[in-house]
Coordinates of C-alpha atoms in Angstrom, one line a residue:
X24 CA 59.7 -3.8 -49.9
X25 CA 61.6 -0.4 -47.8
X26 CA 59.9 1.8 -45.6
X27 CA 60.2 4.1 -48.1
X28 CA 58.1 2.0 -50.5
X29 CA 55.7 1.0 -48.0
X30 CA 54.8 4.7 -47.2
X31 CA 53.7 5.5 -50.2
X32 CA 51.7 2.2 -50.9
X33 CA 50.0 3.5 -47.1
X34 CA 49.0 7.1 -48.7
X35 CA 48.1 5.5 -52.1
X36 CA 44.0 6.2 -52.8
X37 CA 42.9 2.5 -53.2
X38 CA 40.7 4.2 -56.6
X39 CA 44.1 5.1 -58.1
X40 CA 44.7 1.3 -58.4
X41 CA 42.5 0.3 -61.3
X42 CA 44.4 0.8 -64.3
X43 CA 43.9 1.1 -68.1
X44 CA 44.8 -1.8 -69.6
X45 CA 45.9 -0.1 -73.4
X46 CA 45.7 -3.8 -75.1
X47 CA 42.3 -5.1 -73.4
X48 CA 40.6 -1.2 -73.1
X49 CA 39.5 -2.4 -69.2
X50 CA 40.2 -1.8 -66.4
X51 CA 41.9 -4.1 -64.3
X52 CA 42.9 -3.9 -60.4
X53 CA 46.8 -3.4 -59.9
X54 CA 47.9 -3.6 -56.3
X55 CA 50.2 -1.7 -55.3
X56 CA 54.0 -2.8 -56.1
X57 CA 57.1 -1.6 -54.6
X58 CA 57.8 0.1 -57.6
X59 CA 56.6 1.3 -60.9
X60 CA 55.6 -0.8 -63.4
X61 CA 55.5 -0.4 -67.3
X62 CA 52.2 -1.4 -69.0
X63 CA 54.5 -4.1 -70.5
X64 CA 55.5 -7.2 -68.6
X65 CA 58.8 -8.2 -67.4
X66 CA 60.4 -11.5 -68.7
X67 CA 59.9 -13.7 -66.3
X68 CA 63.0 -15.9 -64.8
X69 CA 64.0 -18.4 -67.0
X70 CA 62.6 -16.5 -70.5
X71 CA 65.2 -15.1 -73.2
X72 CA 66.1 -11.8 -72.5
X73 CA 66.5 -10.7 -76.0
X74 CA 63.0 -12.5 -76.7
X75 CA 62.6 -11.5 -80.3
X76 CA 59.8 -9.3 -82.0
X77 CA 57.0 -12.4 -81.5
X78 CA 57.4 -13.0 -78.3
X79 CA 57.3 -8.9 -77.2
X80 CA 54.3 -8.9 -79.1
X81 CA 52.5 -12.1 -77.9
X82 CA 53.2 -10.3 -74.2
X83 CA 51.7 -7.1 -74.9
X84 CA 48.9 -8.8 -76.4
X85 CA 47.7 -11.6 -73.8
X86 CA 50.5 -10.8 -70.6
X87 CA 48.2 -12.6 -68.4
X88 CA 48.6 -16.3 -69.9
X89 CA 52.3 -16.2 -71.9
X90 CA 54.6 -18.4 -70.4
X91 CA 58.6 -19.2 -71.5
X92 CA 59.2 -20.4 -74.3
X93 CA 61.1 -23.0 -73.3
X94 CA 61.1 -23.3 -69.4
X95 CA 64.1 -23.0 -67.5
X96 CA 65.2 -25.5 -65.1
X97 CA 63.7 -22.1 -61.8
X98 CA 60.3 -22.4 -63.7
X99 CA 57.8 -25.2 -63.8
X100 CA 55.6 -25.7 -67.1
X101 CA 52.8 -24.4 -67.4
X102 CA 50.4 -26.0 -65.5
X103 CA 47.0 -28.0 -67.1
X104 CA 43.9 -27.4 -65.4
X105 CA 41.4 -30.9 -64.7
X106 CA 39.6 -31.8 -67.7
X107 CA 41.5 -29.2 -70.1
X108 CA 43.0 -29.4 -73.2
X109 CA 46.9 -29.3 -73.6
X110 CA 48.7 -26.5 -74.2
X111 CA 49.6 -26.4 -77.6
X112 CA 53.6 -25.9 -78.5
X113 CA 55.3 -23.0 -77.8
X114 CA 55.5 -21.2 -81.2
X115 CA 53.3 -19.8 -83.7
X116 CA 49.9 -19.5 -82.4
X117 CA 47.0 -19.2 -84.9
X118 CA 43.3 -18.6 -83.4
X119 CA 44.3 -18.2 -80.1
X120 CA 41.5 -15.3 -78.2
X121 CA 41.9 -13.6 -74.5
X122 CA 39.9 -14.8 -72.3
X123 CA 36.7 -12.9 -71.9
X124 CA 35.1 -12.0 -68.3
X125 CA 31.6 -13.0 -67.9
X126 CA 29.0 -10.6 -69.0
X127 CA 27.9 -10.7 -65.6
X128 CA 30.9 -10.0 -63.9
X129 CA 31.1 -7.0 -66.2
X130 CA 28.1 -5.2 -65.5
X131 CA 29.0 -5.8 -62.1
X132 CA 32.6 -4.0 -62.4
X133 CA 30.6 -1.2 -64.8
X134 CA 27.7 0.3 -62.4
X135 CA 29.7 -1.1 -59.1
X136 CA 31.9 2.2 -60.2
X137 CA 29.6 4.2 -61.7
X138 CA 26.8 4.0 -58.6
X139 CA 29.7 5.2 -56.4
X140 CA 30.4 7.8 -58.2
X141 CA 27.4 9.0 -58.5
X142 CA 27.2 8.3 -54.6
X143 CA 29.7 10.7 -54.5
X144 CA 28.4 13.5 -57.1
X145 CA 25.2 13.2 -55.8
X146 CA 25.6 13.6 -52.2
X147 CA 28.2 16.5 -53.0
X148 CA 25.8 18.0 -55.5
X149 CA 23.2 17.3 -52.0
X150 CA 25.4 19.2 -49.6
X151 CA 26.3 21.7 -52.1
X152 CA 22.3 22.4 -52.5
X153 CA 21.5 22.6 -48.7
X154 CA 24.1 25.6 -48.2
X155 CA 22.6 27.3 -51.3
X156 CA 19.0 26.9 -49.5
X157 CA 19.8 27.5 -46.1
X158 CA 21.2 30.6 -47.6
X159 CA 18.0 32.1 -48.3
X160 CA 16.6 31.2 -44.6
X161 CA 16.5 34.2 -42.2
X162 CA 16.4 33.9 -38.9
X163 CA 15.4 36.4 -36.1
X164 CA 17.4 35.6 -32.5
X165 CA 14.0 35.0 -30.0
X166 CA 16.0 34.2 -27.1
X167 CA 14.0 32.9 -24.4
X168 CA 10.9 33.8 -26.0
X169 CA 11.7 30.3 -27.4
X170 CA 13.0 27.0 -28.1
X171 CA 17.1 26.3 -28.8
X172 CA 16.0 23.2 -31.2
X173 CA 13.9 21.1 -31.8
X174 CA 13.2 17.5 -30.5
X175 CA 11.7 14.9 -32.7
X176 CA 9.9 13.2 -29.8
X177 CA 8.1 16.1 -27.9
X178 CA 4.5 17.7 -29.5
X179 CA 5.1 21.6 -30.6
X180 CA 3.8 24.6 -31.6
X181 CA 5.1 27.1 -33.7
X182 CA 3.8 30.6 -34.5
X183 CA 2.6 31.4 -38.5
X184 CA 2.6 34.7 -38.7
X185 CA 2.0 36.4 -42.4
X186 CA 2.8 40.5 -42.0
X187 CA 1.5 42.9 -43.8
X188 CA 4.7 44.2 -44.9
X189 CA 5.1 45.5 -48.9
X190 CA 7.9 43.7 -50.4
X191 CA 8.9 42.7 -53.7
X192 CA 7.2 44.0 -56.9
X193 CA 4.0 44.3 -57.4
X194 CA 2.1 44.1 -54.1
X195 CA 1.5 48.1 -53.6
X196 CA -2.3 47.6 -53.9
X197 CA -2.2 44.9 -50.6
X198 CA -1.7 45.9 -46.5
X199 CA -0.7 49.4 -45.3
X200 CA 1.0 51.9 -47.3
X201 CA 4.4 52.3 -45.2
X202 CA 3.8 49.1 -42.5
X203 CA 6.3 47.7 -40.9
X204 CA 5.2 44.3 -40.7
X205 CA 2.4 44.2 -37.6
X206 CA 1.2 40.2 -37.1
X207 CA -1.5 40.0 -40.0
X208 CA -1.5 36.5 -40.2
X209 CA -1.3 34.8 -36.9
X210 CA -1.6 30.6 -36.8
X211 CA -0.3 29.4 -33.5
X212 CA 0.4 25.3 -35.0
X213 CA 0.4 22.4 -32.4
X214 CA 1.4 19.2 -33.6
X215 CA 0.7 16.3 -31.1
X216 CA 3.5 14.1 -29.2
X217 CA 2.2 11.0 -31.5
X218 CA 1.5 12.5 -34.5
X219 CA -1.8 11.5 -35.2
X220 CA -3.3 15.7 -34.9
X221 CA -2.6 18.8 -35.0
X222 CA -4.7 21.6 -34.7
X223 CA -3.7 25.3 -36.1
X224 CA -5.2 27.7 -33.5
X225 CA -6.0 31.5 -35.5
X226 CA -5.6 34.5 -33.8
X227 CA -7.6 37.9 -35.0
X228 CA -5.3 40.0 -35.4
X229 CA -8.4 42.5 -34.3
X230 CA -8.0 41.1 -30.3
X231 CA -7.4 43.4 -27.9
X232 CA -4.5 41.4 -25.7
X233 CA -1.9 42.8 -23.2
X234 CA 1.2 42.8 -24.7
X235 CA 4.0 42.4 -22.3
X236 CA 7.5 43.7 -22.1
X237 CA 10.0 41.8 -24.7
X238 CA 13.6 42.0 -24.7
X239 CA 14.7 41.9 -28.5
X240 CA 18.3 41.4 -29.8
X241 CA 19.6 44.2 -31.6
X242 CA 21.7 44.1 -34.6
X243 CA 25.1 44.8 -32.5
X244 CA 24.1 41.8 -30.4
X245 CA 23.4 43.8 -27.4
X246 CA 19.4 43.2 -26.1
X247 CA 16.5 46.0 -25.0
X248 CA 13.5 45.7 -23.5
X249 CA 10.6 46.9 -24.9
X250 CA 8.4 48.0 -23.3
X251 CA 4.4 46.7 -22.7
X252 CA 1.4 47.6 -23.8
X253 CA -2.2 48.1 -22.5
X254 CA -6.1 47.0 -24.4
X255 CA -4.3 46.9 -28.2
X256 CA -4.8 45.0 -31.0
X257 CA -2.5 41.9 -31.2
X258 CA -1.6 43.0 -34.7
X259 CA 1.1 45.5 -32.7
X260 CA 2.5 42.8 -30.9
X261 CA 5.4 43.2 -34.1
X262 CA 7.0 45.4 -36.3
X263 CA 5.5 48.3 -33.1
X264 CA 8.2 49.7 -31.1
X265 CA 10.5 47.7 -32.6
X266 CA 8.7 44.6 -31.7
X267 CA 10.3 41.2 -33.1
X268 CA 8.7 37.9 -33.4
X269 CA 9.6 37.5 -30.6
X270 CA 7.4 39.3 -28.6
X271 CA 4.3 38.0 -30.7
X272 CA 5.5 34.6 -29.5
X273 CA 5.0 36.3 -25.9
X274 CA 2.0 38.1 -26.4
X275 CA 0.2 34.0 -27.3
X276 CA 1.9 33.0 -23.8
X277 CA 0.3 35.7 -22.4
X278 CA -3.8 35.5 -23.8
X279 CA -3.4 31.4 -24.1
X280 CA -0.9 30.2 -21.4
X281 CA 0.4 27.7 -24.5
X282 CA 4.4 28.2 -24.3
X283 CA 5.5 28.6 -28.5
X284 CA 8.7 26.7 -29.1
X285 CA 9.3 28.2 -32.8
X286 CA 7.6 30.9 -35.5
X287 CA 7.7 31.2 -39.0
X288 CA 6.8 34.5 -40.5
X289 CA 6.0 35.0 -44.1
X290 CA 4.8 38.4 -45.9
X291 CA 2.8 38.3 -49.4
X292 CA 5.6 36.6 -51.6
X293 CA 4.8 33.7 -49.9
X294 CA 2.0 33.4 -51.5
X295 CA 2.1 34.6 -54.5
X296 CA 6.4 31.8 -54.7
X297 CA 4.5 28.8 -52.6
X298 CA 1.2 28.5 -55.1
X299 CA 3.6 28.7 -58.4
X300 CA 5.5 26.5 -57.1
X301 CA 3.1 23.7 -57.2
X302 CA 0.9 24.7 -59.5
X303 CA -1.9 26.3 -57.7
X304 CA -4.1 25.9 -55.1
X305 CA -8.0 24.8 -55.4
X306 CA -9.9 26.8 -53.6
X307 CA -14.0 27.3 -53.8
X308 CA -16.6 30.2 -53.4
X309 CA -20.5 29.3 -53.3
X310 CA -21.4 32.5 -55.1
X311 CA -19.4 34.6 -58.2
X312 CA -16.8 37.4 -56.1
X313 CA -15.5 39.9 -58.3
X314 CA -14.6 42.7 -55.6
X315 CA -12.9 45.6 -56.2
X316 CA -10.3 45.8 -53.1
X317 CA -8.4 43.3 -53.8
X318 CA -9.2 42.6 -57.5
X319 CA -10.4 39.0 -57.3
X320 CA -12.5 37.6 -59.5
X321 CA -13.3 33.9 -59.3
X322 CA -16.8 31.9 -61.1
X323 CA -19.1 30.3 -58.3
X324 CA -17.4 27.0 -57.9
X325 CA -14.2 25.6 -57.8
X326 CA -11.2 27.8 -58.9
X327 CA -7.8 27.0 -59.1
X328 CA -4.9 30.0 -58.2
X329 CA -2.1 30.9 -58.2
X330 CA 0.6 34.0 -57.6
X331 CA -0.9 37.4 -58.1
X332 CA -4.9 35.7 -58.0
X333 CA -4.0 33.7 -54.3
X334 CA -3.3 36.0 -53.0
X335 CA -6.1 38.6 -53.3
X336 CA -7.5 34.9 -52.5
X337 CA -6.5 35.1 -48.8
X338 CA -6.7 39.0 -49.0
X339 CA -10.1 39.4 -49.6
X340 CA -12.0 40.5 -46.7
X341 CA -15.5 42.4 -48.3
X342 CA -16.3 40.3 -50.6
X343 CA -17.5 37.3 -47.6
X344 CA -19.6 37.0 -44.5
X345 CA -19.8 39.6 -43.1
X346 CA -16.9 41.9 -44.8
X347 CA -14.5 41.2 -41.0
X348 CA -11.2 39.8 -40.2
X349 CA -13.5 36.7 -38.6
X350 CA -14.4 35.7 -41.7
X351 CA -11.5 36.4 -43.7
X352 CA -9.8 33.8 -41.3
X353 CA -12.0 31.1 -42.5
X354 CA -11.0 31.2 -45.8
X355 CA -8.0 31.5 -44.9
X356 CA -8.0 28.1 -43.5
X357 CA -9.4 26.7 -46.5
X358 CA -6.9 28.3 -48.5
X359 CA -4.3 26.4 -46.1
X360 CA -5.9 23.3 -46.2
X361 CA -6.0 23.1 -49.7
X362 CA -2.0 24.2 -49.8
X363 CA -1.0 21.1 -47.5
X364 CA -3.5 18.4 -50.1
X365 CA -1.7 20.4 -53.2
X366 CA 1.7 20.2 -51.0
X367 CA 1.4 16.5 -49.9
X368 CA 0.0 15.0 -52.6
X369 CA 2.0 12.6 -55.4
X370 CA 1.8 14.9 -58.3
X371 CA 3.8 17.3 -55.9
X372 CA 6.1 15.0 -54.0
X373 CA 7.5 12.6 -57.3
X374 CA 7.6 15.3 -59.1
X375 CA 11.8 16.6 -59.0
X376 CA 10.9 20.1 -60.8
X377 CA 7.8 21.3 -58.5
X378 CA 10.4 20.4 -55.5
X379 CA 12.8 22.1 -56.1
X380 CA 10.7 25.0 -57.2
X381 CA 8.5 24.4 -53.8
X382 CA 12.1 24.3 -51.6
X383 CA 13.2 28.1 -53.2
X384 CA 10.3 29.5 -52.8
X385 CA 9.8 28.2 -49.2
X386 CA 13.5 29.1 -48.1
X387 CA 13.5 32.8 -49.8
X388 CA 10.0 33.4 -47.6
X389 CA 10.5 32.2 -45.0
X390 CA 11.8 33.6 -41.5
X391 CA 12.6 32.0 -38.4
X392 CA 13.7 31.5 -35.2
X393 CA 17.7 30.8 -35.1
X394 CA 16.5 27.5 -33.1
X395 CA 15.5 25.7 -36.5
X396 CA 17.3 28.4 -38.8
X397 CA 18.7 25.6 -40.5
X398 CA 17.7 23.7 -43.8
X399 CA 18.3 20.1 -42.0
X400 CA 16.3 21.4 -39.0
X401 CA 13.2 22.9 -41.4
X402 CA 13.3 18.9 -42.9
X403 CA 13.0 17.5 -39.6
X404 CA 10.0 19.6 -38.8
X405 CA 8.5 19.1 -42.1
X406 CA 9.1 15.5 -42.1
X407 CA 7.2 15.3 -38.6
X408 CA 4.0 17.6 -39.6
X409 CA 3.9 15.5 -43.2
X410 CA 3.5 12.6 -40.5
X411 CA 0.0 13.4 -39.8
X412 CA -3.3 13.0 -41.2
X413 CA -4.9 16.5 -43.4
X414 CA -7.6 14.2 -42.0
X415 CA -6.8 15.2 -38.1
X416 CA -5.1 18.3 -39.1
X417 CA -8.2 21.2 -37.2
X418 CA -8.4 24.8 -38.5
X419 CA -10.2 26.2 -35.9
X420 CA -10.3 30.0 -34.0
X421 CA -9.8 31.3 -30.9
X422 CA -13.3 32.1 -28.8
X423 CA -13.9 35.8 -28.9
X424 CA -16.7 38.2 -28.8
X425 CA -17.4 41.8 -29.9
X426 CA -15.1 44.3 -27.5
X427 CA -18.4 45.8 -25.6
X428 CA -16.4 48.7 -24.7
X429 CA -17.0 49.7 -28.7
X430 CA -19.8 51.2 -30.1
X431 CA -19.2 50.6 -33.9
X432 CA -17.8 46.9 -33.0
X433 CA -14.1 47.2 -35.1
X434 CA -12.3 44.7 -32.5
X435 CA -12.6 41.6 -30.3
X436 CA -11.8 40.2 -26.9
X437 CA -11.5 36.7 -25.7
X438 CA -14.5 34.5 -24.8
X439 CA -13.4 33.6 -21.2
X440 CA -16.5 31.0 -20.6
X441 CA -15.4 29.2 -24.5
X442 CA -12.0 29.8 -25.0
X443 CA -9.6 28.3 -21.5
X444 CA -11.2 25.0 -22.5
X445 CA -10.5 25.0 -25.8
X446 CA -6.6 26.6 -24.4
X447 CA -6.4 23.8 -21.8
X448 CA -6.7 20.9 -24.3
X449 CA -4.2 22.3 -27.0
X450 CA -2.2 22.6 -23.9
X451 CA -2.7 18.5 -23.0
X452 CA -2.1 17.3 -26.1
X453 CA -5.7 16.6 -26.7
X454 CA -7.2 15.6 -30.1
X455 CA -9.8 18.5 -31.7
X456 CA -10.8 15.2 -33.9
X457 CA -11.6 11.5 -33.5
X458 CA -8.8 9.4 -32.6
X459 CA -8.1 5.4 -33.7
X460 CA -9.6 3.2 -31.6
X461 CA -6.0 2.2 -30.6
X462 CA -5.6 5.8 -28.8
X463 CA -9.3 5.1 -27.6
X464 CA -7.9 1.3 -25.8
X465 CA -4.7 3.4 -24.1
X466 CA -6.8 5.9 -22.8
X467 CA -9.2 3.9 -21.3
X468 CA -6.3 1.7 -19.8
X469 CA -5.0 5.2 -18.7
X470 CA -8.0 6.0 -16.8
X471 CA -8.4 3.1 -15.1
X472 CA -5.9 3.9 -12.7
X473 CA -8.0 6.2 -10.8
X474 CA -10.8 3.4 -10.4
X475 CA -10.6 1.6 -7.5
X476 CA -10.0 1.2 -4.1
X477 CA -8.6 4.5 -1.8
X478 CA -6.6 4.6 1.5
X479 CA -7.6 7.5 4.0
X480 CA -5.8 10.6 3.8
X481 CA -3.6 9.7 6.9
X482 CA -2.4 6.1 5.6
X483 CA -0.2 8.2 2.4
X484 CA 3.0 8.3 3.3
X485 CA 4.4 10.3 -0.1
X486 CA 7.9 11.9 -0.7
X487 CA 7.9 15.6 -2.9
X488 CA 10.3 16.5 -4.9
X489 CA 10.8 20.0 -6.8
X490 CA 11.3 18.8 -11.0
X491 CA 10.1 22.5 -12.4
X492 CA 7.8 24.1 -9.9
X493 CA 8.7 26.9 -8.9
X494 CA 10.7 28.0 -6.0
X495 CA 9.5 26.5 -3.3
X496 CA 6.8 24.7 -4.2
X497 CA 7.3 21.4 -2.4
X498 CA 7.5 22.7 1.5
X499 CA 3.9 24.5 0.5
X500 CA 2.6 21.3 -1.0
X501 CA 4.6 19.7 2.0
X502 CA 2.4 22.5 4.8
X503 CA -0.8 22.2 2.7
X504 CA -1.1 18.3 2.8
X505 CA 0.0 17.8 6.4
X506 CA -1.9 20.9 8.0
X507 CA -5.3 21.4 5.6
X508 CA -5.7 18.0 4.4
X509 CA -4.0 15.3 6.7
X510 CA -1.4 14.1 5.8
X511 CA 1.2 13.8 8.0
X512 CA 3.1 10.7 7.1
X513 CA 4.5 13.6 3.7
X514 CA 8.5 14.2 3.2
X515 CA 9.9 17.6 1.3
X516 CA 13.1 16.0 -0.2
X517 CA 13.9 19.7 -2.5
X518 CA 14.8 18.9 -6.2
X519 CA 14.1 16.0 -8.4
X520 CA 16.9 14.6 -10.6
X521 CA 15.6 16.1 -13.4
X522 CA 12.4 18.9 -14.8
X523 CA 9.4 17.8 -15.7
X524 CA 6.9 19.2 -18.0
X525 CA 4.0 17.6 -15.8
X526 CA 3.4 16.9 -12.0
X527 CA 3.7 13.1 -12.0
X528 CA 2.8 10.1 -8.8
X529 CA 5.0 7.2 -9.0
X530 CA 4.2 4.6 -6.9
X531 CA 4.6 0.3 -6.1
X532 CA 0.8 -1.9 -7.1
X533 CA 0.8 -2.4 -3.4
X534 CA 0.3 1.4 -3.2
X535 CA -2.9 2.2 -5.9
X536 CA -4.9 2.9 -3.1
X537 CA -2.7 5.6 -1.7
X538 CA -1.9 6.9 -5.1
X539 CA -5.8 7.6 -6.0
X540 CA -6.5 8.5 -2.7
X541 CA -3.0 11.6 -3.1
X542 CA -4.8 12.2 -6.9
X543 CA -7.7 13.6 -5.7
X544 CA -6.3 15.8 -3.3
X545 CA -3.9 17.1 -5.9
X546 CA -6.4 17.1 -8.4
X547 CA -5.3 15.5 -11.1
X548 CA -5.8 13.4 -14.3
X549 CA -4.8 9.6 -14.7
X550 CA -2.4 10.3 -17.1
X551 CA 0.1 12.3 -13.9
X552 CA -0.2 8.4 -12.0
X553 CA 2.6 5.9 -13.3
X554 CA 2.5 2.6 -11.7
X555 CA 6.2 1.0 -11.1
X556 CA 8.3 1.4 -8.2
X557 CA 8.5 3.5 -4.5
X558 CA 11.3 4.6 -2.5
X559 CA 11.6 3.6 0.8
X560 CA 11.3 7.0 3.1
X561 CA 13.3 8.0 5.9
X562 CA 12.2 5.0 8.5
X563 CA 12.8 2.9 5.7
X564 CA 9.3 2.2 4.4
X565 CA 7.6 2.2 1.0
X566 CA 6.5 6.1 0.5
X567 CA 4.6 7.3 -3.0
X568 CA 7.1 9.7 -5.1
X569 CA 5.1 13.4 -6.2
X570 CA 7.5 15.4 -8.4
X571 CA 6.1 18.9 -8.6
X572 CA 6.2 19.4 -12.7
X573 CA 6.3 22.4 -14.8
X574 CA 2.3 22.5 -14.6
X575 CA 2.2 22.8 -10.6
X576 CA 0.3 25.7 -10.2
X577 CA 0.1 26.5 -6.6
X578 CA -1.1 24.1 -3.7
X579 CA -4.4 23.5 -3.7
X580 CA -5.6 24.6 -7.3
X581 CA -6.5 21.6 -9.4
X582 CA -3.6 20.2 -12.0
X583 CA -7.0 17.5 -14.4
X584 CA -5.9 18.1 -17.6
X585 CA -9.4 17.2 -20.0
X586 CA -9.7 14.0 -21.9
X587 CA -11.5 15.7 -24.5
X588 CA -12.1 18.6 -26.4
X589 CA -14.9 20.8 -26.7
X590 CA -17.0 21.3 -29.2
X591 CA -15.4 24.5 -31.2
X592 CA -16.4 25.8 -34.7
X593 CA -14.0 23.9 -36.8
X594 CA -12.8 22.7 -40.6
X595 CA -10.0 19.7 -41.5
X596 CA -7.5 19.9 -44.0
X597 CA -8.9 17.4 -46.1
X598 CA -12.2 18.6 -47.2
X599 CA -13.2 22.0 -49.3
X600 CA -15.6 24.2 -47.8
X601 CA -16.7 26.5 -50.6
X602 CA -16.1 29.9 -48.7
X603 CA -19.6 32.5 -48.7

């Protein structure tokens, strides 16, 4: 083959080498020739150049078995396989049938080619459909208020915001007329690192808070700082004075101390479209409801709601409890638990039509931050959440008290005697539901690190690094250990190689007594102790490594994290509770 021929062969698609044989009606693999081939084989050497019609007919009928009528001197006679019958003499052959491929081989070839085509078609269609769904999702850049991406290997916090903005046909009877879209329903969803549990913490819209200053991205790409306000309702953290969801995320951080990684925001239409997509959601009421405000009508007991009726259910407040927002929150929690069960049911997951409707409804209803603003990332978030058993998804509410500054009780304030324990449990990734035996065993093994003898403070040798704490923390801790706690064999060695979310103490087995004593002084929990290796200090002696993480609160301030969540008023996503 010449160079030009080789170049052509190299550029030929392998799929083009499968050629339809008009005589057999089957596709055959034709390796690339140096020149185009005719559909009829050329005569072999030694064959008459002008063979008669009979020869030509035979060549077209079974080209793969054709042989010269009379072998020439350069052409050996046809070979016969051992045990095979002898070929009949040349000439007219009666009753000759073309060889058949085995049925299994035919099926293999057909299904192989068909499946390849189907896979390519599905992949292309799937990609196009994902791009279509991505076009449904709206995003907001919240800057430093959230994370830039999503990690499958870490605990994560998502703020779910339901606004009171009237958009879409049929929503005229809901929300405040002309509202810019306040944070009407707010749930901070914490998903544990090991995906064994999750906590959905509701934040009352009428909670009195201090809204911090909020940098917001403008349409032209510039940034504008919306000034903060003091002693206002939580729902004004969104929409008011041009505040975006990042302002609500920052307000959550200011109130709870919990960093919010991402947000998902939806308006009234989301409830209607999502419930319709899954074919309705089961709810339960302790008594018959006929609410004139929301137009909700339900008999006592269990019912299925979707669309307009589902929206009326979550908006109703005058038919439950004390007719306030706190009682409505419990109803919304019940509804969300039921929606989660329906979305994860086999009835939904095995129904392509429902899944497509759900995907369309969810993506059209949502506005999210740019960190999770593409469909593949949203899919990852959903799959990670799906790992959590519904029995371990806890719904609870920020502990609150009636606002003491009001004579007519309309707002609430954080209950400072109960709420901090709830916030600390979430920050420390502690489950509000019973953990499995394996987890209990692992926690017991960690707790055992603090059990044993303690060295004297003067015997502790420790090198201190700053691994994410505020600037100057390592020097501050060094001064405190040496001058207040009597740890003279300590050194401050600057910044760690990589930042840490939590303060850690690394030590070798023979330094366990020193590590326990240092943990006592620092107020560190057993999870902060990391058995392993130590390092050599400036004198060449083994030294514990203390790395101050982002959780560091100051020298002498305890960093002990809770190992058990406090008792709270709660429900779980696997159980139906009748609203009353």
